[in-house]
Every structure is written in structure tokens, then in C-alpha cells.
Amino acid sequence: MVYELLNGLSPAEVDQVLALGTRVTVPSGGSLFRLGDPADRLFLTERGRIRLTLPMLVRGREEDILIEEKSPGETVGWSALVPPYRFTLSATTPLETEVIALTREALCAFCDSSPAVGYKISMNLAILVGQRLQLVQTMWLREMQRTVELKAAGVGEHG
Amino acid sequence: MDMLWMGLCMTFIGVAVTAMAFVAATRPRSSTPAVQPELPAAKVAPARFFSDRVAASIPLQPLVPIEVLLYQIENHVRLEQAAAESFVAFPTQALLHSKTTSPFVN
């Protein structure tokens, strides 16, 4: 298994980091965390799939809209390493899923004691955060562009 | 003398016809204020037209089952994410502003 957060670490270093975590099995239809929950641990997906959703009001009803799906090897919940340490999405499991939960406390303590490993993990984290930022920024701009075009065409303006 | 009288008569007739034509021509203008109150009624018609359009579109929405609507939204997110990933991999203005094929917004 190749974990994106542990990319570049030696097998021994990967084992050391994984030993910090706890294996958690979430049943099908289960919830890993909800938007707004305190984020004190991040998760390395070991098996199964994780749906990241955001609540959207659809016809007055709150619906969870799928934003991203995570597969084995991918990281979920990096809000645990970024202040204010609150999850900004909800994570559910459409099928039985196994994750390795790493607490912020344990991971930070390990990175403090092994700065070289900590540097690699930080770089991998920066890639994850940067990729999300680039995607969201692009999607936001495309939606704005569409709104501008609709406004310019006078669509949606009544009276 | 007869010619003089004839000329005077023709002048009077000409003046009278001109005056009648002037009155006839200016009557609609003088009655314009009376027509103006009807203008708001004429403006109401387009408003009713637009409100009819809105009213006509609203009953159509419940016809789409919520599951279908949610599927369309999620599919739209997927397509937009794919478009964003293409842009991030190779940023160009053309890719950034490429039209979406998502039926949700088309």
C-alpha cells in the first residue's frame, strides 16, 4: 500500500508512522466525522471508500452533496493538522471501510522527534492542501464566470 | 371688385380649412394626458407576462424527482472537478473558460 501522506518515506519510516495509528473499521453507511466536528485525527484509507460531502439546501431540505471520493492510500481529514482544527466536510462510508487513525498529538510528537520524516510529511501535506486549493479555486472561478455570463444575458432578473 | 371678393372668400376658406386641420392635428396631443393613465396598465402586461413565465416554470420543478436532481448536482460536481483538474494539470485560459457539458446548467 502506498500512502500519499507518507510518500518518500522509507518502509521503516512508514511502519513507524503507521504504528502510531489505530485501525478503525467503519461499517457500510457509517460516518467517520461530520462537518464542524473537532478535528483531532486524520485518516489514512486502508480499504473501502470514503465519501466527502457538503450539506446543500435542495428544495428546502438539507442534502449531502458528494464533493470527493477517497480510495485506499488517500488521506482524509487533514483539517486535524490545520487550525482551527475543525472538519470542513463530512465523511461517510458507502461500504465497509478500514482506516488508520493518526492523532495530531502523536503525529506531531513523532515529527518533532524525527524532523527529516516530519519534513517529508509536511511536504506531502502541502501537496494535498495545495491541490485542493487549486481545484476549488478553479471550480469557484468557473462558477463565477457562469454567473457573470448569466447576469450579462439578463437571465434570472425578473421585474 | 368681384375678383377682390373672390380672393377674400378663398382666403377665408383657406384659413378656415387650415384652422380645422390644425385643430384636428393638435387634438390627439391635447388628449395625450388622458391616454397616459392607461400606460401603467400597458406596463402591467409585460410584468404579468414575466410572472406567467416564472409561474409556468415552477410547477415543472417538482416533476423532477429529488433523487434525479441530486444525481444531476453530483454529476455536475464531478464534471466540474474533472474540468478543474484538466486546468490545473495544464493551465490555459481556454481550459479555464471551457464550456461545461453538464446538463445541470445547460
Short mmCIF file of N, CA, C and O in Angstrom, two decimals, chain A residues 51 53 56 58-59 61 63-69 131 134-139 141-143 145-146 149 157-159, chain B residues 50 54 61-66 69-70 73-74 76-78 80-81 83-85 87-88 95-100 105:
data_model
loop_
_atom_site.label_atom_id
_atom_site.label_comp_id
_atom_site.label_asym_id
_atom_site.label_seq_id
_atom_site.Cartn_x
_atom_site.Cartn_y
_atom_site.Cartn_z
N ARG A 51 -16.69 8.85 1.28
CA ARG A 51 -17.37 9.94 0.56
C ARG A 51 -17.24 11.22 1.37
O ARG A 51 -17.62 11.25 2.54
N THR A 53 -18.61 14.90 1.74
CA THR A 53 -19.80 15.62 1.29
C THR A 53 -19.93 16.97 1.99
O THR A 53 -19.36 17.18 3.06
N MET A 56 -26.09 20.80 1.30
CA MET A 56 -26.65 21.80 0.39
C MET A 56 -28.17 21.79 0.57
O MET A 56 -28.76 20.73 0.76
N VAL A 58 -31.55 21.71 -0.87
CA VAL A 58 -32.22 21.37 -2.12
C VAL A 58 -33.71 21.29 -1.84
O VAL A 58 -34.15 20.45 -1.07
N ARG A 59 -34.46 22.20 -2.46
CA ARG A 59 -35.90 22.31 -2.21
C ARG A 59 -36.20 22.39 -0.72
O ARG A 59 -37.08 21.70 -0.20
N ARG A 61 -34.63 21.29 1.70
CA ARG A 61 -34.19 20.14 2.51
C ARG A 61 -32.68 20.05 2.44
O ARG A 61 -32.09 20.25 1.38
N GLU A 63 -29.34 18.35 2.00
CA GLU A 63 -28.87 17.12 1.37
C GLU A 63 -27.35 17.12 1.35
O GLU A 63 -26.73 18.16 1.15
N ASP A 64 -26.77 15.96 1.57
CA ASP A 64 -25.31 15.84 1.50
C ASP A 64 -24.90 15.66 0.05
O ASP A 64 -25.29 14.68 -0.59
N ILE A 65 -24.14 16.60 -0.47
CA ILE A 65 -23.70 16.54 -1.86
C ILE A 65 -22.26 16.04 -1.91
O ILE A 65 -21.39 16.57 -1.22
N LEU A 66 -22.05 15.04 -2.73
CA LEU A 66 -20.71 14.44 -2.85
C LEU A 66 -19.73 15.43 -3.48
O LEU A 66 -19.99 15.98 -4.55
N ILE A 67 -18.63 15.64 -2.81
CA ILE A 67 -17.60 16.54 -3.32
C ILE A 67 -16.41 15.73 -3.83
O ILE A 67 -15.81 16.05 -4.84
N GLU A 68 -16.09 14.69 -3.10
CA GLU A 68 -14.91 13.91 -3.45
C GLU A 68 -15.05 12.50 -2.88
O GLU A 68 -15.70 12.31 -1.84
N GLU A 69 -14.44 11.55 -3.54
CA GLU A 69 -14.40 10.19 -3.00
C GLU A 69 -12.95 9.78 -2.81
O GLU A 69 -12.11 10.06 -3.68
N GLN A 131 -3.25 21.06 -3.81
CA GLN A 131 -4.09 20.50 -4.88
C GLN A 131 -5.56 20.83 -4.64
O GLN A 131 -6.28 21.20 -5.56
N GLN A 134 -6.10 24.51 -5.44
CA GLN A 134 -6.13 24.78 -6.89
C GLN A 134 -7.45 24.32 -7.52
O GLN A 134 -8.02 25.02 -8.36
N LEU A 135 -7.91 23.16 -7.09
CA LEU A 135 -9.17 22.65 -7.65
C LEU A 135 -10.34 23.55 -7.27
O LEU A 135 -11.14 23.94 -8.12
N VAL A 136 -10.43 23.86 -5.98
CA VAL A 136 -11.55 24.66 -5.51
C VAL A 136 -11.51 26.06 -6.13
O VAL A 136 -12.54 26.61 -6.53
N GLN A 137 -10.31 26.62 -6.25
CA GLN A 137 -10.14 27.94 -6.86
C GLN A 137 -10.63 27.93 -8.31
O GLN A 137 -11.35 28.83 -8.75
N THR A 138 -10.27 26.88 -9.03
CA THR A 138 -10.68 26.78 -10.44
C THR A 138 -12.19 26.58 -10.55
O THR A 138 -12.86 27.23 -11.37
N MET A 139 -12.73 25.70 -9.70
CA MET A 139 -14.17 25.46 -9.75
C MET A 139 -14.94 26.72 -9.37
O MET A 139 -15.96 27.04 -9.98
N LEU A 141 -13.94 29.82 -9.80
CA LEU A 141 -13.85 30.80 -10.88
C LEU A 141 -14.78 30.43 -12.04
O LEU A 141 -15.42 31.30 -12.64
N ARG A 142 -14.88 29.13 -12.34
CA ARG A 142 -15.77 28.70 -13.42
C ARG A 142 -17.23 28.99 -13.07
O ARG A 142 -18.01 29.41 -13.93
N GLU A 143 -17.60 28.78 -11.81
CA GLU A 143 -18.97 29.09 -11.40
C GLU A 143 -19.22 30.60 -11.47
O GLU A 143 -20.29 31.04 -11.90
N GLN A 145 -17.70 32.69 -13.42
CA GLN A 145 -17.77 33.05 -14.84
C GLN A 145 -19.16 32.77 -15.40
O GLN A 145 -19.72 33.58 -16.14
N ARG A 146 -19.73 31.65 -15.00
CA ARG A 146 -21.07 31.30 -15.47
C ARG A 146 -22.09 32.30 -14.94
O ARG A 146 -22.99 32.73 -15.65
N GLU A 149 -21.82 35.48 -16.90
CA GLU A 149 -22.43 35.35 -18.24
C GLU A 149 -23.95 35.38 -18.16
O GLU A 149 -24.61 36.00 -18.98
N GLU A 157 -33.18 37.71 -14.00
CA GLU A 157 -33.59 39.02 -13.50
C GLU A 157 -35.05 39.22 -13.84
O GLU A 157 -35.42 39.34 -15.00
N HIS A 158 -35.87 39.23 -12.81
CA HIS A 158 -37.30 39.45 -13.04
C HIS A 158 -37.67 40.81 -12.52
O HIS A 158 -37.23 41.22 -11.47
N GLY A 159 -38.69 41.54 -13.33
CA GLY A 159 -39.26 42.83 -12.91
C GLY A 159 -38.27 43.90 -13.04
O GLY A 159 -38.27 44.84 -12.31
N PHE B 50 -44.00 38.12 -17.61
CA PHE B 50 -42.84 37.52 -16.96
C PHE B 50 -43.26 36.65 -15.78
O PHE B 50 -42.73 35.57 -15.58
N VAL B 54 -42.52 32.68 -14.90
CA VAL B 54 -41.99 32.12 -13.65
C VAL B 54 -42.97 31.08 -13.11
O VAL B 54 -42.60 29.98 -12.75
N GLN B 61 -40.61 22.03 -11.82
CA GLN B 61 -39.54 21.54 -10.96
C GLN B 61 -39.92 20.30 -10.14
O GLN B 61 -39.16 19.34 -10.11
N PRO B 62 -41.09 20.32 -9.49
CA PRO B 62 -41.42 19.13 -8.70
C PRO B 62 -41.55 17.87 -9.54
O PRO B 62 -41.55 16.78 -9.01
N LEU B 63 -41.67 18.03 -10.86
CA LEU B 63 -41.76 16.85 -11.70
C LEU B 63 -40.46 16.05 -11.70
O LEU B 63 -40.46 14.85 -11.92
N VAL B 64 -39.34 16.74 -11.46
CA VAL B 64 -38.05 16.06 -11.41
C VAL B 64 -37.90 15.46 -10.01
O VAL B 64 -37.87 16.19 -9.03
N PRO B 65 -37.81 14.16 -9.90
CA PRO B 65 -37.65 13.56 -8.56
C PRO B 65 -36.37 14.06 -7.90
O PRO B 65 -35.38 14.32 -8.59
N ILE B 66 -36.41 14.19 -6.61
CA ILE B 66 -35.27 14.74 -5.87
C ILE B 66 -34.03 13.88 -6.09
O ILE B 66 -32.91 14.40 -6.16
N LEU B 69 -32.52 15.00 -9.27
CA LEU B 69 -31.90 16.31 -9.08
C LEU B 69 -30.55 16.18 -8.36
O LEU B 69 -29.54 16.78 -8.77
N LEU B 70 -30.53 15.36 -7.31
CA LEU B 70 -29.29 15.15 -6.57
C LEU B 70 -28.23 14.49 -7.46
O LEU B 70 -27.05 14.85 -7.41
N ILE B 73 -26.81 17.13 -9.67
CA ILE B 73 -25.89 18.02 -8.94
C ILE B 73 -24.54 17.33 -8.76
O ILE B 73 -23.49 17.91 -9.03
N GLU B 74 -24.58 16.07 -8.32
CA GLU B 74 -23.32 15.36 -8.07
C GLU B 74 -22.56 15.12 -9.38
O GLU B 74 -21.33 15.21 -9.41
N HIS B 76 -22.70 17.07 -11.91
CA HIS B 76 -22.16 18.40 -12.25
C HIS B 76 -20.86 18.65 -11.49
O HIS B 76 -19.87 19.13 -12.07
N VAL B 77 -20.86 18.29 -10.20
CA VAL B 77 -19.64 18.47 -9.40
C VAL B 77 -18.50 17.64 -9.97
O VAL B 77 -17.37 18.11 -10.10
N ARG B 78 -18.82 16.39 -10.35
CA ARG B 78 -17.78 15.52 -10.93
C ARG B 78 -17.20 16.12 -12.22
O ARG B 78 -15.98 16.16 -12.40
N GLU B 80 -17.26 19.23 -13.21
CA GLU B 80 -16.52 20.47 -12.93
C GLU B 80 -15.17 20.17 -12.30
O GLU B 80 -14.18 20.84 -12.57
N GLN B 81 -15.16 19.14 -11.47
CA GLN B 81 -13.89 18.74 -10.85
C GLN B 81 -12.93 18.23 -11.92
O GLN B 81 -11.73 18.56 -11.89
N ALA B 83 -12.95 19.09 -15.05
CA ALA B 83 -12.53 20.26 -15.83
C ALA B 83 -11.46 21.04 -15.06
O ALA B 83 -10.46 21.50 -15.65
N ALA B 84 -11.65 21.15 -13.74
CA ALA B 84 -10.67 21.87 -12.92
C ALA B 84 -9.34 21.12 -12.89
O ALA B 84 -8.27 21.74 -12.96
N GLU B 85 -9.41 19.80 -12.82
CA GLU B 85 -8.18 19.00 -12.82
C GLU B 85 -7.43 19.16 -14.14
O GLU B 85 -6.19 19.26 -14.15
N PHE B 87 -7.49 21.79 -16.01
CA PHE B 87 -6.89 23.13 -15.99
C PHE B 87 -5.63 23.15 -15.11
O PHE B 87 -4.60 23.70 -15.51
N VAL B 88 -5.74 22.53 -13.94
CA VAL B 88 -4.60 22.54 -13.01
C VAL B 88 -3.40 21.80 -13.63
O VAL B 88 -2.24 22.22 -13.47
N LEU B 95 -8.90 26.35 -21.31
CA LEU B 95 -9.38 25.28 -20.43
C LEU B 95 -10.16 25.86 -19.25
O LEU B 95 -11.16 25.29 -18.82
N LEU B 96 -9.68 26.99 -18.76
CA LEU B 96 -10.35 27.61 -17.61
C LEU B 96 -11.79 27.98 -17.96
O LEU B 96 -12.70 27.79 -17.16
N HIS B 97 -11.97 28.52 -19.16
CA HIS B 97 -13.30 29.00 -19.55
C HIS B 97 -14.02 28.04 -20.50
O HIS B 97 -14.98 28.45 -21.15
N SER B 98 -13.54 26.80 -20.56
CA SER B 98 -14.22 25.84 -21.43
C SER B 98 -15.65 25.62 -20.93
O SER B 98 -15.89 25.58 -19.73
N LYS B 99 -16.57 25.51 -21.87
CA LYS B 99 -17.98 25.33 -21.50
C LYS B 99 -18.19 23.93 -20.93
O LYS B 99 -17.65 22.95 -21.44
N THR B 100 -18.98 23.88 -19.88
CA THR B 100 -19.27 22.59 -19.28
C THR B 100 -20.31 21.84 -20.11
O THR B 100 -21.17 22.45 -20.74
N VAL B 105 -26.58 22.64 -15.83
CA VAL B 105 -26.57 24.09 -16.07
C VAL B 105 -26.83 24.42 -17.54
O VAL B 105 -26.76 25.58 -17.93
#
